[in-house]
XYZ file of C-alpha atoms in Angstrom:
737
model
C 22.160 -4.793 -4.466
C 25.926 -4.624 -5.296
C 27.722 -3.543 -8.638
C 28.192 -7.395 -9.917
C 24.484 -7.665 -9.567
C 23.737 -4.337 -11.049
C 25.534 -5.548 -14.019
C 24.436 -8.942 -14.332
C 20.540 -7.169 -14.127
C 21.738 -5.065 -17.105
C 23.015 -7.848 -18.930
C 19.636 -9.651 -18.850
C 17.750 -6.652 -19.659
C 19.916 -6.274 -22.930
C 19.521 -10.004 -23.580
C 15.842 -9.778 -23.372
C 15.621 -6.764 -25.680
C 17.869 -8.207 -28.415
C 15.949 -11.592 -27.965
C 12.221 -9.910 -28.104
C 11.592 -10.522 -24.797
C 10.193 -7.232 -23.986
C 7.984 -8.226 -21.026
C 10.860 -9.573 -19.192
C 12.924 -6.679 -20.140
C 10.238 -4.115 -18.727
C 10.193 -6.351 -15.659
C 13.945 -6.252 -14.895
C 13.891 -2.721 -15.893
C 11.719 -1.981 -12.934
C 14.258 -3.611 -10.580
C 16.999 -1.466 -12.011
C 14.701 1.420 -10.947
C 14.490 0.418 -7.561
C 18.043 0.135 -7.487
C 18.802 3.506 -9.029
C 15.967 5.031 -6.680
C 14.618 6.997 -9.938
C 11.204 5.998 -9.365
C 9.807 8.284 -11.906
C 11.215 6.150 -14.813
C 8.071 3.744 -13.883
C 5.999 6.078 -15.602
C 8.023 5.664 -18.871
C 7.938 1.872 -18.420
C 4.154 1.989 -17.793
C 3.923 3.892 -20.930
C 6.051 1.731 -22.965
C 4.316 -1.359 -21.387
C 1.101 0.034 -22.968
C 3.057 0.630 -26.099
C 4.196 -2.750 -26.354
C 0.726 -4.447 -25.338
C -0.775 -2.163 -28.318
C 2.002 -3.996 -30.536
C 1.238 -7.504 -29.748
C -2.658 -6.793 -30.159
C -2.747 -5.427 -33.396
C -0.120 -7.961 -34.484
C -2.989 -10.967 -34.448
C -5.943 -9.303 -35.223
C -7.540 -8.517 -38.426
C -6.088 -5.114 -38.508
C -2.417 -5.035 -39.134
C -0.960 -2.170 -38.257
C 1.548 -0.570 -41.182
C 3.642 1.123 -38.458
C 4.417 -2.084 -36.041
C 7.531 -2.326 -37.148
C 8.822 1.073 -36.836
C 7.103 1.541 -33.576
C 8.447 -1.460 -32.187
C 12.217 -0.494 -33.354
C 11.802 2.955 -31.465
C 10.507 1.109 -28.369
C 13.596 -0.997 -28.402
C 15.719 1.670 -28.800
C 13.902 3.430 -25.904
C 14.074 0.995 -23.751
C 17.585 0.158 -24.709
C 18.777 3.903 -23.688
C 16.669 3.775 -20.537
C 18.541 0.574 -19.477
C 22.186 2.542 -20.033
C 20.899 5.245 -18.296
C 19.664 3.318 -15.096
C 22.649 0.909 -15.079
C 24.867 3.968 -15.405
C 22.979 5.678 -12.600
C 23.058 2.556 -10.168
C 26.870 2.160 -10.853
C 27.842 5.752 -10.310
C 26.191 5.569 -6.745
C 27.364 2.110 -6.230
C 30.762 1.483 -7.580
C 33.888 1.976 -5.556
C 36.063 1.646 -8.613
C 38.499 4.567 -9.516
C 36.494 5.844 -12.865
C 33.154 6.328 -10.660
C 34.709 7.956 -7.940
C 36.248 10.500 -10.632
C 32.982 10.372 -12.382
C 31.392 11.313 -9.110
C 33.789 14.118 -8.060
C 33.112 15.428 -11.701
C 29.198 15.779 -10.947
C 29.612 17.641 -7.994
C 31.384 20.211 -9.140
C 29.891 19.657 -12.807
C 27.393 23.033 -12.260
C 30.886 25.359 -12.297
C 33.810 23.070 -13.812
C 32.007 21.938 -16.505
C 30.705 25.167 -17.834
C 34.196 26.914 -17.261
C 35.972 23.937 -19.098
C 33.748 24.419 -22.231
C 34.081 28.000 -22.214
C 37.897 27.529 -22.245
C 37.705 24.991 -25.091
C 35.245 27.267 -27.139
C 37.921 30.665 -26.391
C 40.447 27.815 -27.338
C 39.015 27.427 -30.914
C 37.991 31.001 -31.364
C 41.384 32.950 -30.503
C 43.938 33.602 -32.785
C 46.576 33.881 -29.924
C 46.347 30.132 -28.588
C 49.704 30.657 -26.644
C 48.405 33.538 -24.512
C 45.316 31.848 -23.915
C 46.779 28.607 -22.659
C 49.281 30.782 -20.291
C 46.458 33.304 -18.978
C 43.110 31.403 -19.160
C 41.543 31.206 -15.641
C 39.174 28.608 -14.140
C 37.558 28.707 -10.871
C 39.793 30.603 -8.721
C 42.960 30.224 -9.755
C 44.911 30.214 -12.835
C 45.124 26.626 -14.670
C 48.270 25.144 -16.665
C 47.394 24.044 -20.075
C 47.721 20.325 -19.334
C 45.542 20.793 -16.279
C 42.653 22.462 -18.555
C 43.040 19.559 -21.283
C 42.815 17.001 -18.844
C 39.552 18.448 -16.996
C 37.983 18.930 -20.844
C 39.046 15.166 -21.539
C 37.856 13.984 -18.314
C 34.250 15.948 -19.094
C 33.856 14.376 -22.559
C 35.016 10.879 -21.336
C 32.637 11.200 -18.353
C 29.799 13.103 -20.012
C 26.700 10.044 -20.537
C 24.624 11.635 -23.270
C 26.315 15.286 -24.534
C 23.817 18.430 -24.388
C 23.460 20.584 -27.779
C 25.822 22.885 -26.056
C 28.330 20.050 -25.586
C 27.729 18.643 -29.237
C 28.432 22.346 -30.567
C 31.401 22.958 -28.431
C 33.386 19.772 -29.863
C 31.897 20.608 -33.378
C 33.463 23.869 -32.852
C 36.668 22.025 -32.068
C 36.539 19.767 -35.216
C 36.020 22.912 -37.461
C 38.422 25.128 -36.467
C 41.155 25.891 -37.938
C 43.297 27.491 -35.045
C 43.091 24.705 -32.728
C 46.253 22.403 -33.282
C 45.821 18.726 -34.387
C 47.064 17.226 -31.346
C 44.313 18.757 -29.144
C 41.668 17.537 -31.350
C 43.272 14.170 -31.549
C 43.091 14.556 -27.653
C 39.501 15.472 -28.157
C 38.644 12.551 -30.388
C 40.021 10.050 -28.316
C 37.872 11.444 -25.410
C 35.149 11.111 -27.453
C 36.435 7.639 -28.169
C 36.638 6.175 -24.687
C 33.504 8.055 -23.617
C 31.308 6.234 -26.526
C 32.759 3.066 -25.394
C 31.878 3.875 -21.934
C 28.421 4.692 -22.463
C 26.364 4.738 -25.735
C 25.050 8.061 -27.423
C 24.346 7.842 -30.969
C 25.401 11.854 -31.126
C 28.932 10.269 -29.929
C 29.072 8.331 -33.322
C 27.988 11.563 -35.469
C 30.607 13.623 -33.494
C 33.104 11.104 -35.054
C 31.775 10.965 -38.306
C 32.155 14.614 -38.490
C 35.748 14.515 -37.464
C 36.460 11.924 -40.503
C 34.793 13.978 -42.758
C 37.181 16.921 -42.058
C 40.094 14.792 -43.082
C 42.414 16.802 -41.058
C 45.512 14.699 -41.340
C 46.695 12.712 -38.065
C 42.927 13.393 -36.625
C 40.458 11.531 -39.144
C 42.508 8.709 -38.996
C 42.334 8.490 -35.205
C 38.308 8.978 -35.282
C 38.110 6.168 -38.218
C 39.726 3.812 -35.516
C 37.297 5.258 -33.097
C 34.045 4.625 -35.338
C 35.581 0.940 -36.068
C 35.928 0.156 -32.178
C 32.841 1.424 -31.205
C 30.584 -0.415 -34.037
C 32.357 -3.712 -33.211
C 30.921 -3.117 -29.271
C 27.826 -1.808 -30.469
C 26.878 -3.961 -33.620
C 23.741 -5.086 -31.690
C 22.257 -1.431 -31.914
C 23.353 -0.411 -35.578
C 20.141 -1.606 -37.417
C 18.366 0.699 -34.578
C 19.547 4.282 -35.886
C 19.162 4.685 -39.506
C 21.460 7.743 -39.166
C 24.177 5.379 -38.392
C 23.643 3.170 -41.685
C 23.448 6.389 -43.674
C 26.697 7.848 -42.382
C 28.363 4.304 -42.926
C 27.322 4.097 -46.970
C 28.241 7.904 -47.315
C 31.647 7.123 -45.581
C 32.010 3.946 -48.042
C 31.200 5.726 -50.665
C 34.756 7.976 -50.502
C 36.977 6.508 -53.323
C 39.694 5.371 -50.517
C 37.885 4.887 -47.406
C 37.562 1.299 -47.810
C 41.440 1.114 -48.294
C 41.841 2.533 -44.964
C 39.241 0.718 -43.279
C 40.965 -2.270 -44.612
C 44.265 -1.246 -42.962
C 42.436 -0.474 -39.468
C 40.840 -3.808 -39.516
C 44.160 -5.471 -40.143
C 46.250 -3.442 -37.907
C 43.630 -4.028 -35.199
C 44.027 -8.079 -35.888
C 47.592 -7.435 -35.678
C 47.732 -5.859 -32.246
C 45.471 -8.198 -30.803
C 47.074 -10.712 -29.157
C 46.683 -13.675 -31.315
C 47.642 -16.472 -29.010
C 44.307 -17.269 -27.934
C 43.399 -17.991 -31.389
C 46.676 -19.683 -32.463
C 46.686 -21.974 -29.507
C 43.095 -23.033 -29.810
C 44.083 -26.147 -32.003
C 46.350 -27.477 -29.643
C 44.945 -26.750 -26.306
C 41.349 -27.287 -26.766
C 40.457 -28.659 -30.335
C 43.086 -31.465 -30.829
C 42.777 -32.693 -27.247
C 39.136 -32.800 -27.487
C 39.610 -34.424 -30.881
C 42.172 -37.348 -29.157
C 39.446 -38.151 -26.260
C 37.083 -39.483 -29.167
C 40.173 -41.568 -30.798
C 40.733 -45.426 -29.936
C 42.823 -45.741 -26.599
C 45.710 -47.286 -28.484
C 46.417 -43.670 -29.463
C 47.044 -43.019 -26.103
C 48.704 -45.817 -25.374
C 51.308 -46.228 -28.459
C 51.383 -42.420 -29.136
C 51.107 -42.941 -32.775
C 50.321 -39.445 -33.726
C 53.442 -37.813 -32.143
C 56.129 -40.147 -33.596
C 56.669 -37.323 -36.058
C 55.139 -34.591 -33.714
C 56.876 -31.465 -35.307
C 55.322 -32.005 -38.501
C 52.107 -32.908 -36.797
C 49.102 -32.476 -39.223
C 50.823 -32.134 -42.368
C 50.811 -28.114 -42.089
C 50.022 -25.609 -44.977
C 50.415 -26.674 -48.782
C 53.900 -25.418 -49.752
C 52.709 -24.315 -53.260
C 50.731 -21.700 -51.620
C 52.326 -18.463 -52.399
C 52.132 -15.710 -49.839
C 48.853 -13.794 -50.844
C 48.667 -10.763 -48.290
C 50.918 -7.929 -48.027
C 50.480 -4.534 -46.337
C 50.615 -2.908 -49.911
C 51.882 -5.015 -52.599
C 52.894 -1.564 -54.880
C 55.446 -0.674 -52.112
C 58.990 -1.381 -52.405
C 61.167 -3.807 -50.741
C 62.510 -1.410 -48.260
C 59.051 -0.300 -47.426
C 58.067 -3.771 -46.726
C 61.062 -4.296 -44.753
C 60.383 -1.441 -42.720
C 57.033 -2.058 -42.126
C 57.696 -5.603 -40.680
C 60.561 -3.939 -38.371
C 57.363 -1.727 -36.999
C 55.609 -4.526 -36.103
C 58.429 -6.273 -34.895
C 59.192 -3.301 -32.865
C 55.924 -3.126 -31.530
C 56.208 -5.949 -29.545
C 59.953 -5.301 -28.510
C 58.801 -1.722 -27.559
C 55.828 -2.932 -25.705
C 58.255 -5.196 -23.316
C 60.739 -2.258 -22.841
C 58.665 0.581 -22.388
C 55.875 -1.463 -20.124
C 57.947 -0.467 -16.977
C 58.125 3.122 -17.976
C 54.603 3.815 -17.402
C 54.893 4.582 -13.847
C 55.948 8.358 -14.049
C 53.749 10.900 -12.952
C 53.229 11.705 -16.742
C 50.952 8.530 -16.929
C 48.877 9.428 -13.781
C 46.240 11.503 -15.941
C 44.509 8.999 -18.325
C 44.783 11.995 -21.044
C 48.293 12.004 -21.390
C 48.047 8.107 -22.811
C 46.562 9.729 -25.424
C 48.143 13.257 -26.372
C 49.877 12.871 -29.399
C 53.915 13.277 -29.301
C 54.801 17.081 -30.622
C 57.649 19.236 -29.520
C 55.798 22.088 -28.354
C 53.841 20.418 -25.600
C 54.568 22.250 -22.408
C 54.819 19.171 -20.336
C 57.969 18.301 -22.166
C 60.170 21.340 -21.381
C 60.999 20.244 -18.504
C 62.624 16.903 -19.720
C 64.504 18.391 -22.684
C 66.995 19.838 -20.462
C 66.585 18.710 -17.234
C 68.219 20.482 -13.939
C 71.852 20.448 -13.456
C 72.138 18.655 -17.075
C 74.042 20.354 -20.180
C 72.822 18.071 -22.621
C 69.466 19.515 -24.882
C 67.496 16.855 -26.098
C 65.573 19.131 -28.566
C 67.058 18.109 -31.282
C 66.264 14.340 -31.078
C 62.680 15.305 -29.635
C 62.135 17.243 -33.158
C 63.213 13.975 -34.913
C 61.060 11.512 -32.651
C 57.969 13.726 -33.578
C 57.872 13.194 -36.964
C 59.010 9.403 -37.102
C 56.701 6.567 -37.017
C 59.345 4.577 -35.603
C 57.687 4.460 -32.111
C 54.382 4.998 -30.460
C 53.229 8.538 -29.052
C 53.385 6.843 -25.425
C 56.848 5.554 -25.947
C 58.326 8.351 -27.364
C 57.245 10.319 -23.966
C 58.354 7.214 -21.871
C 61.489 7.310 -23.690
C 62.105 11.076 -23.237
C 61.052 11.099 -19.587
C 63.393 8.158 -18.946
C 66.672 9.781 -21.256
C 65.968 13.184 -18.836
C 66.568 11.090 -15.523
C 69.752 9.057 -16.560
C 73.321 10.582 -16.001
C 75.055 13.039 -19.052
C 77.397 10.630 -19.754
C 75.089 7.682 -20.296
C 72.607 9.964 -21.844
C 75.052 10.928 -24.507
C 75.599 7.575 -25.263
C 71.820 6.441 -25.660
C 71.022 10.005 -27.779
C 73.952 9.253 -30.272
C 72.392 5.576 -30.683
C 69.145 7.094 -30.818
C 70.248 9.800 -33.220
C 72.001 7.014 -35.682
C 69.120 5.299 -35.340
C 66.542 7.879 -36.311
C 68.668 9.205 -38.899
C 68.494 5.452 -40.685
C 64.840 5.640 -40.352
C 64.257 9.235 -41.841
C 66.087 7.520 -44.947
C 64.162 4.958 -45.180
C 61.055 6.861 -44.694
C 62.220 9.693 -47.504
C 63.127 6.907 -49.835
C 60.203 5.075 -50.179
C 57.871 8.749 -49.949
C 56.448 7.117 -46.393
C 54.797 10.980 -46.089
C 52.126 9.659 -49.100
C 48.426 9.684 -48.282
C 47.904 6.369 -47.470
C 51.004 5.460 -45.870
C 51.124 8.206 -43.505
C 47.300 7.227 -42.880
C 48.471 3.345 -42.278
C 51.392 4.348 -39.872
C 48.833 6.661 -37.901
C 46.434 3.885 -37.617
C 49.507 1.663 -36.313
C 50.932 4.260 -33.769
C 47.182 4.921 -32.737
C 46.515 1.196 -32.069
C 49.770 0.830 -30.531
C 48.898 3.713 -27.810
C 45.563 2.034 -27.733
C 47.004 -1.094 -26.870
C 49.351 0.169 -24.006
C 46.481 1.861 -22.230
C 43.995 -0.789 -22.085
C 46.991 -3.657 -21.217
C 49.070 -1.508 -18.873
C 47.304 1.220 -17.096
C 46.321 0.536 -13.291
C 42.758 0.764 -13.858
C 42.793 -1.484 -16.755
C 40.509 -4.048 -15.012
C 37.724 -1.224 -15.291
C 37.719 -0.818 -18.926
C 36.129 -2.780 -21.641
C 39.489 -4.368 -23.414
C 39.031 -3.506 -26.879
C 41.414 -6.183 -28.048
C 39.179 -8.996 -26.994
C 36.560 -7.534 -29.477
C 36.155 -10.011 -32.448
C 35.953 -7.925 -35.626
C 34.036 -10.614 -37.741
C 33.526 -9.272 -41.270
C 30.042 -10.580 -42.026
C 28.175 -10.285 -38.629
C 29.356 -6.699 -38.245
C 27.076 -4.581 -39.838
C 29.467 -1.572 -40.148
C 32.329 -3.551 -41.853
C 30.200 -5.217 -43.775
C 28.435 -2.114 -45.163
C 31.787 -0.527 -45.648
C 34.097 -3.066 -47.425
C 32.403 -4.594 -50.755
C 34.763 -4.971 -52.890
C 35.708 -8.647 -53.461
C 39.748 -7.971 -53.614
C 39.694 -6.489 -50.449
C 37.574 -9.294 -48.924
C 40.274 -11.422 -50.192
C 43.118 -9.529 -48.773
C 41.643 -9.560 -45.555
C 40.937 -13.321 -45.766
C 44.478 -13.817 -46.391
C 45.758 -11.814 -43.961
C 43.211 -13.676 -41.242
C 44.739 -16.926 -42.702
C 48.345 -15.980 -42.524
C 47.663 -15.065 -38.864
C 46.035 -18.201 -37.989
C 42.527 -16.553 -37.366
C 40.653 -19.188 -39.061
C 37.577 -18.911 -37.808
C 37.441 -15.184 -39.171
C 39.278 -16.107 -42.512
C 36.623 -19.246 -43.032
C 33.449 -17.552 -44.169
C 35.305 -15.081 -46.317
C 36.670 -18.134 -48.287
C 33.107 -19.514 -48.639
C 31.770 -16.443 -49.734
C 34.544 -15.912 -52.412
C 34.122 -19.272 -53.458
C 30.456 -18.535 -54.571
C 32.067 -16.309 -57.305
C 34.885 -18.804 -58.020
C 33.855 -22.441 -57.637
C 36.952 -23.720 -60.058
C 39.716 -21.900 -57.411
C 41.585 -24.885 -56.109
C 43.436 -22.678 -53.515
C 40.038 -21.548 -52.161
C 38.612 -25.101 -51.564
C 42.080 -26.094 -50.191
C 42.012 -23.196 -47.584
C 38.148 -23.571 -46.795
C 39.362 -27.345 -45.800
C 42.639 -25.813 -43.858
C 40.123 -23.530 -41.733
C 37.558 -26.368 -41.261
C 40.379 -28.588 -40.125
C 41.998 -25.962 -37.954
C 38.576 -25.260 -36.093
C 38.076 -29.188 -35.631
C 35.454 -29.452 -38.093
C 37.348 -32.765 -40.002
C 33.962 -33.607 -41.781
C 33.641 -30.481 -43.419
C 37.126 -30.627 -43.796
C 37.770 -33.585 -45.589
C 34.646 -32.806 -48.032
C 36.574 -29.645 -49.212
C 39.752 -31.741 -49.466
C 37.788 -34.227 -51.742
C 36.435 -31.046 -53.895
C 39.827 -29.610 -54.253
C 41.109 -33.284 -55.582
C 38.516 -33.253 -58.159
C 40.318 -30.166 -59.606
C 43.556 -31.147 -59.130
C 44.299 -35.098 -59.045
C 47.394 -37.054 -57.597
C 48.529 -33.655 -55.634
C 50.756 -35.366 -52.993
C 49.511 -32.645 -50.243
C 45.886 -32.966 -50.867
C 46.240 -36.719 -50.883
C 47.950 -36.409 -47.415
C 45.207 -34.109 -46.095
C 42.029 -36.327 -46.870
C 44.159 -39.325 -45.121
C 44.653 -36.782 -41.999
C 41.339 -36.057 -41.681
C 40.029 -39.704 -42.389
C 42.012 -40.474 -39.399
C 40.640 -38.156 -37.259
C 36.934 -39.284 -38.158
C 37.919 -43.172 -37.515
C 38.004 -44.140 -41.113
C 41.185 -46.040 -41.105
C 40.184 -48.025 -44.203
C 39.837 -44.587 -46.084
C 42.735 -43.402 -44.715
C 45.132 -46.194 -45.388
C 43.907 -46.129 -49.157
C 45.069 -42.485 -49.482
C 48.187 -43.090 -47.448
C 49.369 -45.871 -50.033
C 48.539 -43.451 -52.925
C 50.823 -41.083 -51.014
C 53.169 -43.745 -50.625
C 53.643 -44.127 -54.356
C 54.391 -40.844 -54.826
C 56.942 -40.657 -51.928
C 58.418 -43.982 -51.194
C 60.770 -43.109 -48.500
C 58.409 -40.555 -46.804
C 58.908 -41.576 -43.061
C 55.572 -39.398 -42.047
C 53.555 -41.525 -44.685
C 55.159 -44.626 -43.989
C 54.736 -44.402 -40.047
C 51.073 -43.593 -41.273
C 50.312 -46.254 -42.819
C 51.389 -48.526 -39.866
C 49.436 -46.302 -37.760
C 46.391 -47.513 -39.714
C 47.250 -50.973 -39.825
C 47.439 -51.240 -36.171
C 44.027 -49.801 -36.033
C 42.804 -52.533 -38.745
C 44.694 -55.354 -36.309
C 47.309 -55.863 -39.297
C 49.999 -56.144 -36.973
C 52.239 -58.430 -39.349
C 52.117 -55.783 -42.172
C 52.296 -52.697 -39.480
C 55.628 -54.038 -38.070
C 57.102 -54.518 -41.632
C 56.513 -50.589 -42.107
C 57.460 -49.654 -38.536
C 61.013 -51.698 -39.254
C 61.636 -49.525 -42.507
C 61.042 -46.207 -40.575
C 63.419 -47.622 -37.870
C 66.348 -48.341 -40.699
C 65.631 -44.974 -42.073
C 65.029 -42.950 -38.946
C 66.972 -44.759 -35.989
C 67.599 -41.799 -33.747
C 63.760 -41.987 -33.303
C 63.094 -43.709 -29.877
C 59.263 -43.036 -30.514
C 59.455 -45.889 -33.250
C 60.322 -48.347 -30.776
C 56.834 -48.186 -28.948
C 54.573 -49.503 -31.902
C 57.495 -51.783 -32.830
C 57.308 -53.469 -29.580
C 53.423 -53.579 -29.243
C 53.404 -55.159 -32.764
C 55.958 -57.458 -31.907
C 54.060 -58.410 -28.437
C 50.788 -58.917 -30.294
C 52.245 -61.324 -32.854
C 53.988 -63.159 -30.090
C 57.423 -62.353 -30.518
C 58.165 -61.868 -26.862
C 62.051 -61.134 -27.180
C 61.897 -58.265 -29.623
C 59.216 -57.043 -27.424
C 61.292 -57.005 -24.609
C 63.952 -55.841 -25.919
C 62.136 -52.563 -27.708
C 60.376 -51.769 -24.423
C 63.377 -52.159 -22.267
C 65.209 -49.487 -24.721
C 62.253 -47.414 -24.592
C 62.368 -47.400 -21.157
C 66.051 -46.299 -20.659
C 65.617 -43.376 -22.733
C 63.697 -40.464 -22.011
C 60.648 -41.279 -24.066
C 59.243 -43.823 -21.669
C 56.220 -43.616 -19.753
C 53.637 -45.593 -17.707
C 52.302 -47.439 -20.588
C 55.387 -48.739 -21.621
C 55.607 -50.336 -18.236
C 52.080 -51.565 -18.605
C 52.998 -53.160 -21.649
C 56.294 -54.300 -20.473
C 54.724 -56.160 -17.966
C 52.341 -57.938 -20.298
C 55.400 -59.193 -21.992
C 57.058 -60.648 -19.042
C 54.129 -62.335 -18.042
C 53.908 -64.000 -21.338
C 57.556 -65.054 -20.880
C 56.834 -66.766 -17.692
C 58.496 -64.156 -15.675
C 55.642 -63.383 -12.969
C 58.091 -61.602 -10.419
C 59.373 -59.251 -13.113
C 55.709 -58.550 -14.583
C 54.352 -57.952 -11.110
C 57.436 -55.524 -10.682
C 56.694 -53.797 -14.079
C 52.879 -53.580 -13.072
C 53.644 -51.787 -9.935
C 55.961 -49.019 -11.638
C 53.500 -48.836 -13.854
C 50.458 -48.305 -11.544
C 52.589 -45.906 -9.603
C 53.362 -43.367 -12.511
C 49.272 -43.513 -13.432
C 48.837 -42.417 -10.145
C 45.250 -43.262 -10.802
C 43.877 -46.895 -10.581
C 41.101 -46.498 -12.460
C 43.005 -45.576 -15.380
C 45.487 -48.124 -14.922
C 42.623 -50.754 -14.330
C 41.003 -49.350 -17.575
C 44.077 -49.424 -19.308
C 45.081 -53.329 -17.911
C 41.757 -54.403 -19.061
C 41.913 -53.286 -22.501
C 44.511 -55.332 -23.021
C 43.076 -58.440 -21.672
C 42.054 -60.217 -24.858
C 45.577 -60.268 -26.077
C 46.762 -61.730 -22.956
C 44.043 -64.543 -23.488
C 45.674 -65.138 -26.948
C 49.201 -65.601 -25.615
C 47.427 -68.139 -23.306
C 47.264 -66.399 -19.894
C 44.179 -67.493 -18.234
C 41.282 -65.236 -17.861
C 41.242 -66.177 -14.192
C 44.874 -65.505 -13.505
C 44.279 -62.027 -15.239
C 41.476 -60.993 -13.032
C 43.379 -62.341 -10.050
C 46.372 -60.280 -11.087
C 44.106 -57.329 -11.160
C 43.161 -57.873 -7.561
C 46.416 -58.299 -6.201
C 47.870 -55.156 -7.673
C 44.823 -53.352 -5.907
C 45.453 -54.992 -2.385
C 48.914 -53.545 -2.550
C 47.347 -50.448 -2.313
């Protein structure tokens, strides 16, 4: 069995257990036992099967075991943990991936290296003379440099599946030590976070909570991010471990923790790629909905006459509700925006600078940037250079302008360029840092929450670069593909309970076009305030953007009841009615909109669209003529004008419009087909055939051409083209190949 099959088997076991199919789960677990070679696990499975049989037997007899639920949950937890063990054991044996190669090397030397490294860590937390320890400590036979020691410790914490008591105690000592630098503790927190992402262990959650409880600056913020990310991944196990729920409630009781978790949630969403969500409407929902529309929409492209304003978009009366922190001054808001814009700029700029040897060690992607880091010393003044970068590095350490990973890239890259260019870049960077420092000082950016928020930002940036740029990225679960749902995630739901905080998060999701996330929050908030017209509007808008036009229409109508005759709502009701093919209802509302804005081109074009679907071509033509007069530069308006003229028998007018349309850039195969109809009705059969042939060539699909041609059959018959001739023409065109 290969690694792909093992992963699939593990997925099936997890699915079986979460779907209460324990018999299937046990059967699949026996297969994993066989792959792993750990046959002694079969005895545990026999015991589990016996326990489950007893649960089943006592569930439907006269005697109901009061402990049934707790036993059931214990069994489920045990089987999930067994699946974790067997899956990891099998993959460690079979996988050729870099992570498992590293893990196998670690396991081969674990008896000595693991103990020595942990002894080093133990000494590091207790000794007052850290510099001496870092300089002189020996592991195995030779003297190990500090960064090598920390790399080994990082790898041990990261690649150990379940921690022993010894490991738990040592990491607790790291957490509680007054002698160990915050940057080393931060590195241990990152190793813990990666370890938990790789392999579930409730004890690892407990250690992260412990780091949060210390509230040591720069450290607890990273631990909160680690807890947040892992609870998104392991949400389906939350209820199986009461201690985790207890810790969550204890954390939530802290007066400012909800605010900080809100900042984490928002920053995580900011850091995520939003394209997949924001493009969903254009690439998935809209095309699928258009398939349900009458084919005349495709033929005449009526929806795209004013394409830039498609869907009437957001209500211009809505105010920007969400702010990162409404209490901050304008300068700080601009600084925050600059940071977020800088994130994207820096991601692009520094993505090519992650190939230095420094980044070959995974731990170096997570080590905070600090001036005394021994690995920085060679870069502060490179060999043969007279320029000392120490002053700049000291400023870089204290600023939030750049994430830690990019700071290292910047310094390494700067050390490699000639002195003349280095001087110029140093001066530019120095000036930039001075400006940033002024803003930071002017707005008191060093206060508690502002600092925490910026630490969250930097840490997510570091994580983003690791999961998107590291050469082994395909071997990790990309945390930025996780979906943090406020209501299905137990950790978030138990931690964020304030309606004001929920509204803030909902508005942020809404602003960033994460409509599926915003919708359930708005719906809950509506229960508390059923007269808030803006909530009705935004719920409707979310439904619309997720393709649920019926619910969108219902909520737009509810908003209309509260606030009648609002143009935006009227247009939205009409818009949704169109997508539900309720053309009379759409027309009624667009006529109301016309009374409020008589010369609105979009409204006039939409009325014409409705009239075409209702086959009221005379009136449709008059509306499209009016649009043409008001917007003569819009070539797309010629298409419905030409079509209505053709249907009404105004062939010269139709010919003129189709010809002009095809001379421009907007012409297409449908226009050539329609031009063929017009020419045939004008008794110009040779020219009609030429137009049909060009249309057929443009379609590149005979069936699609045939369907479009035959749909117009009734109009040709209405203009005295014999039905026999129509069918014969189709055969003739087909014979031309």
